[in-house]
PDB file of C-alpha atoms in Angstrom:
ATOM      1  CA  MET A 224       2.080  14.036  -8.718  1.00  0.00           C
ATOM      2  CA  LYS A 225       2.047  11.710  -5.523  1.00  0.00           C
ATOM      3  CA  ILE A 226      -0.944  10.723  -3.563  1.00  0.00           C
ATOM      4  CA  ARG A 227      -0.892   9.562   0.063  1.00  0.00           C
ATOM      5  CA  ILE A 228      -3.994   7.984   1.434  1.00  0.00           C
ATOM      6  CA  VAL A 229      -4.252   7.570   5.314  1.00  0.00           C
ATOM      7  CA  ALA A 230      -6.521   5.264   6.881  1.00  0.00           C
ATOM      8  CA  GLY A 231      -7.320   4.819  10.587  1.00  0.00           C
ATOM      9  CA  GLY A 232      -5.268   1.747  11.234  1.00  0.00           C
ATOM     10  CA  PRO A 233      -3.602   1.089  14.564  1.00  0.00           C
ATOM     11  CA  PRO A 234      -1.216   3.970  15.451  1.00  0.00           C
ATOM     12  CA  PHE A 235       1.694   1.694  16.083  1.00  0.00           C
ATOM     13  CA  LEU A 236       1.710   0.576  12.504  1.00  0.00           C
ATOM     14  CA  ILE A 237       1.317   3.864  10.885  1.00  0.00           C
ATOM     15  CA  PRO A 238       4.806   5.202   9.624  1.00  0.00           C
ATOM     16  CA  ASP A 239       5.919   8.720  10.517  1.00  0.00           C
ATOM     17  CA  LEU A 240       3.711  10.673   8.199  1.00  0.00           C
ATOM     18  CA  ASN A 241       6.109  13.593   7.957  1.00  0.00           C
ATOM     19  CA  SER A 242       8.748  11.370   6.725  1.00  0.00           C
ATOM     20  CA  CYS A 243       6.518  10.564   3.785  1.00  0.00           C
ATOM     21  CA  ASP A 244       6.008  14.217   2.936  1.00  0.00           C
ATOM     22  CA  SER A 245       8.792  14.890   0.438  1.00  0.00           C
ATOM     23  CA  GLY A 246       8.201  17.271  -2.397  1.00  0.00           C
ATOM     24  CA  SER A 247       5.690  19.890  -3.255  1.00  0.00           C
ATOM     25  CA  ASP A 248       3.541  17.666  -5.610  1.00  0.00           C
ATOM     26  CA  ILE A 249       2.039  15.445  -2.738  1.00  0.00           C
ATOM     27  CA  ILE A 250      -1.671  15.264  -2.314  1.00  0.00           C
ATOM     28  CA  TRP A 251      -2.785  14.036   1.141  1.00  0.00           C
ATOM     29  CA  VAL A 252      -6.087  12.244   1.443  1.00  0.00           C
ATOM     30  CA  GLY A 253      -7.846  11.118   4.577  1.00  0.00           C
ATOM     31  CA  VAL A 254     -10.182   8.047   5.024  1.00  0.00           C
ATOM     32  CA  ASP A 255     -12.517   8.249   7.915  1.00  0.00           C
ATOM     33  CA  ARG A 256     -10.445   8.473  11.101  1.00  0.00           C
ATOM     34  CA  GLY A 257      -7.224   8.651   9.078  1.00  0.00           C
ATOM     35  CA  THR A 258      -8.329  12.333   8.329  1.00  0.00           C
ATOM     36  CA  PHE A 259      -8.063  13.109  12.076  1.00  0.00           C
ATOM     37  CA  VAL A 260      -4.585  11.194  12.218  1.00  0.00           C
ATOM     38  CA  LEU A 261      -3.365  13.531   9.543  1.00  0.00           C
ATOM     39  CA  LEU A 262      -4.527  16.749  11.374  1.00  0.00           C
ATOM     40  CA  GLU A 263      -2.940  15.496  14.454  1.00  0.00           C
ATOM     41  CA  ALA A 264       0.375  15.065  12.744  1.00  0.00           C
ATOM     42  CA  GLY A 265       0.094  18.635  11.536  1.00  0.00           C
ATOM     43  CA  ILE A 266      -0.732  17.731   7.883  1.00  0.00           C
ATOM     44  CA  HIS A 267      -3.804  19.321   6.179  1.00  0.00           C
ATOM     45  CA  PRO A 268      -5.223  16.807   3.708  1.00  0.00           C
ATOM     46  CA  LYS A 269      -6.781  18.119   0.411  1.00  0.00           C
ATOM     47  CA  HIS A 270      -9.522  15.599   0.361  1.00  0.00           C
ATOM     48  CA  ALA A 271     -11.248  13.256   2.832  1.00  0.00           C
ATOM     49  CA  PHE A 272     -13.568  10.356   2.290  1.00  0.00           C
ATOM     50  CA  GLY A 273     -15.808   8.348   4.652  1.00  0.00           C
ATOM     51  CA  ASP A 274     -18.826   7.976   6.700  1.00  0.00           C
ATOM     52  CA  PHE A 275     -16.721   9.236   9.708  1.00  0.00           C
ATOM     53  CA  ASP A 276     -18.338   6.674  12.130  1.00  0.00           C
ATOM     54  CA  SER A 277     -15.160   5.870  13.550  1.00  0.00           C
ATOM     55  CA  VAL A 278     -14.277   9.470  15.047  1.00  0.00           C
ATOM     56  CA  SER A 279     -15.723  10.986  18.152  1.00  0.00           C
ATOM     57  CA  ASP A 280     -17.998  14.044  18.011  1.00  0.00           C
ATOM     58  CA  VAL A 281     -15.164  16.191  19.067  1.00  0.00           C
ATOM     59  CA  GLU A 282     -12.855  14.813  16.425  1.00  0.00           C
ATOM     60  CA  LYS A 283     -15.483  15.090  13.828  1.00  0.00           C
ATOM     61  CA  GLU A 284     -16.038  18.771  14.671  1.00  0.00           C
ATOM     62  CA  ALA A 285     -12.276  19.286  14.337  1.00  0.00           C
ATOM     63  CA  ILE A 286     -12.408  17.690  10.873  1.00  0.00           C
ATOM     64  CA  ILE A 287     -15.327  20.012   9.829  1.00  0.00           C
ATOM     65  CA  ARG A 288     -13.589  23.046  11.037  1.00  0.00           C
ATOM     66  CA  SER A 289     -10.509  22.358   9.224  1.00  0.00           C
ATOM     67  CA  GLY A 290     -11.933  23.094   5.825  1.00  0.00           C
ATOM     68  CA  ILE A 291     -10.990  19.890   4.225  1.00  0.00           C
ATOM     69  CA  SER A 292     -13.039  19.015   1.078  1.00  0.00           C
ATOM     70  CA  LEU A 293     -15.208  16.399   2.638  1.00  0.00           C
ATOM     71  CA  ASN A 294     -16.711  13.571   0.706  1.00  0.00           C
ATOM     72  CA  VAL A 295     -19.290  12.111   3.169  1.00  0.00           C
ATOM     73  CA  TYR A 296     -21.109   8.879   2.584  1.00  0.00           C
ATOM     74  CA  GLN A 297     -23.675   6.678   4.356  1.00  0.00           C
ATOM     75  CA  SER A 298     -22.371   3.929   6.652  1.00  0.00           C
ATOM     76  CA  GLU A 299     -24.390   1.348   4.695  1.00  0.00           C
ATOM     77  CA  LYS A 300     -23.009   1.295   1.056  1.00  0.00           C
ATOM     78  CA  ASP A 301     -21.388  -1.226  -1.336  1.00  0.00           C
ATOM     79  CA  GLN A 302     -17.832  -0.075  -0.967  1.00  0.00           C
ATOM     80  CA  THR A 303     -15.606   0.631   1.897  1.00  0.00           C
ATOM     81  CA  ASP A 304     -14.344   4.215   2.510  1.00  0.00           C
ATOM     82  CA  MET A 305     -10.858   3.116   1.395  1.00  0.00           C
ATOM     83  CA  GLU A 306     -12.002   1.706  -1.777  1.00  0.00           C
ATOM     84  CA  ILE A 307     -13.812   4.896  -2.613  1.00  0.00           C
ATOM     85  CA  ALA A 308     -10.677   6.809  -1.877  1.00  0.00           C
ATOM     86  CA  PHE A 309      -8.446   4.404  -3.789  1.00  0.00           C
ATOM     87  CA  LEU A 310     -10.522   4.510  -6.991  1.00  0.00           C
ATOM     88  CA  TRP A 311     -10.693   8.336  -6.824  1.00  0.00           C
ATOM     89  CA  ALA A 312      -6.916   8.544  -6.462  1.00  0.00           C
ATOM     90  CA  MET A 313      -6.226   6.160  -9.415  1.00  0.00           C
ATOM     91  CA  ASP A 314      -8.396   8.379 -11.445  1.00  0.00           C
ATOM     92  CA  GLN A 315      -6.054  11.074 -10.822  1.00  0.00           C
ATOM     93  CA  ASN A 316      -3.214   9.117 -12.564  1.00  0.00           C
ATOM     94  CA  PRO A 317      -0.614   9.846  -9.956  1.00  0.00           C
ATOM     95  CA  ASP A 318       3.124   8.743 -10.392  1.00  0.00           C
ATOM     96  CA  GLU A 319       2.888   7.171  -6.888  1.00  0.00           C
ATOM     97  CA  LEU A 320       0.177   6.064  -4.574  1.00  0.00           C
ATOM     98  CA  LEU A 321       0.794   5.099  -0.964  1.00  0.00           C
ATOM     99  CA  LEU A 322      -1.742   3.542   1.351  1.00  0.00           C
ATOM    100  CA  LEU A 323      -0.892   4.055   5.011  1.00  0.00           C
ATOM    101  CA  GLY A 324      -2.909   2.936   8.037  1.00  0.00           C
ATOM    102  CA  ALA A 325      -4.302   0.281   5.752  1.00  0.00           C
ATOM    103  CA  THR A 326      -2.914  -2.648   7.827  1.00  0.00           C
ATOM    104  CA  GLY A 327      -3.657  -4.150  11.268  1.00  0.00           C
ATOM    105  CA  GLY A 328      -6.840  -3.880  13.288  1.00  0.00           C
ATOM    106  CA  ARG A 329      -9.705  -5.502  11.444  1.00  0.00           C
ATOM    107  CA  LEU A 330      -8.570  -8.473   9.305  1.00  0.00           C
ATOM    108  CA  ASP A 331     -11.464  -8.130   6.717  1.00  0.00           C
ATOM    109  CA  HIS A 332     -10.486  -4.498   5.934  1.00  0.00           C
ATOM    110  CA  GLU A 333      -6.704  -5.348   5.795  1.00  0.00           C
ATOM    111  CA  LEU A 334      -7.309  -8.167   3.299  1.00  0.00           C
ATOM    112  CA  LEU A 335      -9.421  -5.954   1.229  1.00  0.00           C
ATOM    113  CA  ASN A 336      -6.850  -3.132   1.229  1.00  0.00           C
ATOM    114  CA  LEU A 337      -4.160  -5.545  -0.108  1.00  0.00           C
ATOM    115  CA  GLN A 338      -6.666  -6.722  -2.909  1.00  0.00           C
ATOM    116  CA  LEU A 339      -7.032  -3.155  -3.926  1.00  0.00           C
ATOM    117  CA  LEU A 340      -3.541  -3.423  -5.282  1.00  0.00           C
ATOM    118  CA  PHE A 341      -5.031  -5.779  -8.053  1.00  0.00           C
ATOM    119  CA  ASN A 342      -6.885  -2.748  -9.439  1.00  0.00           C
ATOM    120  CA  SER A 343      -3.527  -0.944 -10.084  1.00  0.00           C
ATOM    121  CA  LEU A 344      -1.995  -3.702 -12.300  1.00  0.00           C
ATOM    122  CA  GLU A 345      -3.176  -2.057 -15.558  1.00  0.00           C
ATOM    123  CA  LYS A 346      -1.870   1.405 -14.549  1.00  0.00           C
ATOM    124  CA  LYS A 347       1.764   0.677 -15.303  1.00  0.00           C
ATOM    125  CA  ASP A 348       2.619   4.454 -14.778  1.00  0.00           C
ATOM    126  CA  THR A 349       1.506   4.441 -11.129  1.00  0.00           C
ATOM    127  CA  ALA A 350       3.648   2.765  -8.456  1.00  0.00           C
ATOM    128  CA  VAL A 351       1.066   1.681  -5.710  1.00  0.00           C
ATOM    129  CA  LYS A 352       2.207   0.424  -2.336  1.00  0.00           C
ATOM    130  CA  VAL A 353       0.713  -0.367   0.992  1.00  0.00           C
ATOM    131  CA  VAL A 354       3.162   0.729   3.624  1.00  0.00           C
ATOM    132  CA  ASP A 355       3.400   0.352   7.363  1.00  0.00           C
ATOM    133  CA  ARG A 356       6.196   0.539   9.983  1.00  0.00           C
ATOM    134  CA  HIS A 357       7.298  -3.121   9.087  1.00  0.00           C
ATOM    135  CA  ASN A 358       6.301  -3.664   5.591  1.00  0.00           C
ATOM    136  CA  GLU A 359       6.185  -2.327   1.944  1.00  0.00           C
ATOM    137  CA  ILE A 360       3.728  -4.417  -0.253  1.00  0.00           C
ATOM    138  CA  THR A 361       3.404  -4.291  -3.975  1.00  0.00           C
ATOM    139  CA  LEU A 362       1.766  -6.422  -6.670  1.00  0.00           C
ATOM    140  CA  HIS A 363       3.254  -7.368 -10.083  1.00  0.00           C
ATOM    141  CA  ALA A 364       2.257  -8.806 -13.347  1.00  0.00           C
ATOM    142  CA  PRO A 365       4.692 -10.995 -15.428  1.00  0.00           C
ATOM    143  CA  GLY A 366       8.051  -9.399 -16.334  1.00  0.00           C
ATOM    144  CA  THR A 367      11.627  -8.778 -15.276  1.00  0.00           C
ATOM    145  CA  TYR A 368      12.204  -6.225 -12.474  1.00  0.00           C
ATOM    146  CA  ARG A 369      15.197  -4.585 -10.777  1.00  0.00           C
ATOM    147  CA  ILE A 370      15.343  -4.443  -7.077  1.00  0.00           C
ATOM    148  CA  THR A 371      17.758  -2.422  -4.864  1.00  0.00           C
ATOM    149  CA  GLN A 372      18.827  -3.212  -1.176  1.00  0.00           C
ATOM    150  CA  ASP A 373      16.835  -1.227   1.288  1.00  0.00           C
ATOM    151  CA  GLU A 374      18.050  -1.102   4.797  1.00  0.00           C
ATOM    152  CA  ARG A 375      14.590  -0.231   5.954  1.00  0.00           C
ATOM    153  CA  TYR A 376      13.260  -3.603   4.746  1.00  0.00           C
ATOM    154  CA  PRO A 377      16.083  -6.055   4.587  1.00  0.00           C
ATOM    155  CA  TYR A 378      13.763  -9.217   3.955  1.00  0.00           C
ATOM    156  CA  VAL A 379      12.088  -9.740   0.595  1.00  0.00           C
ATOM    157  CA  SER A 380       9.264 -12.347   0.118  1.00  0.00           C
ATOM    158  CA  PHE A 381       7.377 -13.220  -3.012  1.00  0.00           C
ATOM    159  CA  ILE A 382       3.860 -14.841  -2.713  1.00  0.00           C
ATOM    160  CA  ALA A 383       1.709 -16.197  -5.487  1.00  0.00           C
ATOM    161  CA  TYR A 384      -1.358 -14.389  -5.913  1.00  0.00           C
ATOM    162  CA  LYS A 385      -4.676 -15.734  -7.241  1.00  0.00           C
ATOM    163  CA  GLU A 386      -2.796 -18.527  -9.161  1.00  0.00           C
ATOM    164  CA  GLU A 387       0.496 -20.325  -9.827  1.00  0.00           C
ATOM    165  CA  VAL A 388       3.399 -18.312 -10.733  1.00  0.00           C
ATOM    166  CA  SER A 389       5.614 -19.914 -13.389  1.00  0.00           C
ATOM    167  CA  GLY A 390       9.143 -19.216 -14.404  1.00  0.00           C
ATOM    168  CA  ILE A 391      10.158 -17.464 -11.328  1.00  0.00           C
ATOM    169  CA  THR A 392      13.873 -16.459 -11.405  1.00  0.00           C
ATOM    170  CA  LEU A 393      15.781 -14.660  -8.596  1.00  0.00           C
ATOM    171  CA  ARG A 394      19.280 -13.205  -9.140  1.00  0.00           C
ATOM    172  CA  GLY A 395      21.459 -11.490  -6.577  1.00  0.00           C
ATOM    173  CA  PHE A 396      19.578 -13.111  -3.688  1.00  0.00           C
ATOM    174  CA  LYS A 397      20.820 -15.189  -0.757  1.00  0.00           C
ATOM    175  CA  TYR A 398      18.443 -17.973  -2.093  1.00  0.00           C
ATOM    176  CA  PRO A 399      18.399 -17.842  -5.878  1.00  0.00           C
ATOM    177  CA  LEU A 400      15.817 -19.419  -8.095  1.00  0.00           C
ATOM    178  CA  GLN A 401      15.917 -20.377 -11.743  1.00  0.00           C
ATOM    179  CA  ASN A 402      12.732 -21.007 -13.845  1.00  0.00           C
ATOM    180  CA  ALA A 403      10.868 -22.293 -10.688  1.00  0.00           C
ATOM    181  CA  ALA A 404       7.134 -22.594  -9.980  1.00  0.00           C
ATOM    182  CA  LEU A 405       5.476 -20.762  -6.988  1.00  0.00           C
ATOM    183  CA  GLN A 406       2.309 -22.321  -5.963  1.00  0.00           C
ATOM    184  CA  MET A 407      -0.518 -20.667  -4.037  1.00  0.00           C
ATOM    185  CA  GLY A 408       0.067 -21.355  -0.268  1.00  0.00           C
ATOM    186  CA  SER A 409       3.803 -22.207  -0.803  1.00  0.00           C
ATOM    187  CA  SER A 410       6.542 -20.724   1.529  1.00  0.00           C
ATOM    188  CA  LEU A 411       9.198 -21.133  -1.122  1.00  0.00           C
ATOM    189  CA  CYS A 412      10.017 -17.689  -1.550  1.00  0.00           C
ATOM    190  CA  ILE A 413       9.277 -16.320   2.056  1.00  0.00           C
ATOM    191  CA  SER A 414      12.004 -14.364   3.890  1.00  0.00           C
ATOM    192  CA  ASN A 415      14.758 -14.058   1.162  1.00  0.00           C
ATOM    193  CA  GLU A 416      17.539 -11.343   1.234  1.00  0.00           C
ATOM    194  CA  LEU A 417      19.598  -9.529  -1.348  1.00  0.00           C
ATOM    195  CA  VAL A 418      23.321 -10.319  -1.043  1.00  0.00           C
ATOM    196  CA  ASN A 419      24.212  -7.684  -3.741  1.00  0.00           C
ATOM    197  CA  LYS A 420      23.236  -3.970  -3.775  1.00  0.00           C
ATOM    198  CA  ASN A 421      20.950  -4.700  -6.629  1.00  0.00           C
ATOM    199  CA  GLY A 422      19.245  -7.908  -7.905  1.00  0.00           C
ATOM    200  CA  THR A 423      16.387  -8.880 -10.261  1.00  0.00           C
ATOM    201  CA  TYR A 424      13.350 -11.057 -10.251  1.00  0.00           C
ATOM    202  CA  SER A 425      11.449 -12.229 -13.056  1.00  0.00           C
ATOM    203  CA  PHE A 426       8.499 -14.615 -13.878  1.00  0.00           C
ATOM    204  CA  ASP A 427       6.406 -15.657 -16.956  1.00  0.00           C
ATOM    205  CA  SER A 428       2.834 -15.993 -15.749  1.00  0.00           C
ATOM    206  CA  GLY A 429       0.626 -15.330 -12.677  1.00  0.00           C
ATOM    207  CA  ILE A 430       0.789 -12.487 -10.247  1.00  0.00           C
ATOM    208  CA  ILE A 431       3.127 -11.864  -7.527  1.00  0.00           C
ATOM    209  CA  MET A 432       2.658 -10.078  -4.235  1.00  0.00           C
ATOM    210  CA  MET A 433       6.085  -8.910  -3.152  1.00  0.00           C
ATOM    211  CA  VAL A 434       6.651  -7.987   0.673  1.00  0.00           C
ATOM    212  CA  LYS A 435       9.658  -6.250   1.766  1.00  0.00           C
ATOM    213  CA  SER A 436       9.781  -6.291   5.468  1.00  0.00           C
ATOM    214  CA  ARG A 437      11.719  -5.990   8.641  1.00  0.00           C
ATOM    215  CA  ASP A 438      11.345  -7.480  12.237  1.00  0.00           C
TER     216      ASP A 438
END
């Protein structure tokens, strides 16, 4: 099972949603205005979460008429609509979870959406990604990982998350590394590229945010 959560980020950053609709086992979920974004794309989400304060009265009426299973919350609460939807999705134990429409716009929401990835580290059987038209963002615990060239995202960056990363080794990259340390705030591993079809990255401690991107 795969879950796609769509929030109401800037339209120019939201990927073509129909290109993300591959397979019969996909569950679409709307978050607030993202629910209307899905309906406009011709996709009928199975669930929707939010206070729906970012849609017009006409858009809200369209959402209500659609027959989607709505989970409506008050505007004043301790969690964002995205966090509520994310935690629900993780409880479903999907093989893959994509967060779309989660970047751009308000920086506080964008940063929180990226930090939600931290809650997925213990779910090793679920691949969680934040995806927009220019980036694919994932979070990783220590280990060894294989990476394949992706023409959609030719640049690969590694960013220390929360603390120093030790023993980082990059093989098959334009700028390889061997047992290096990556500090918080360091640009050491920004804008790298694979020179071979496949490569590997590994590290001994810390947490890494990997950003695959394009201009």
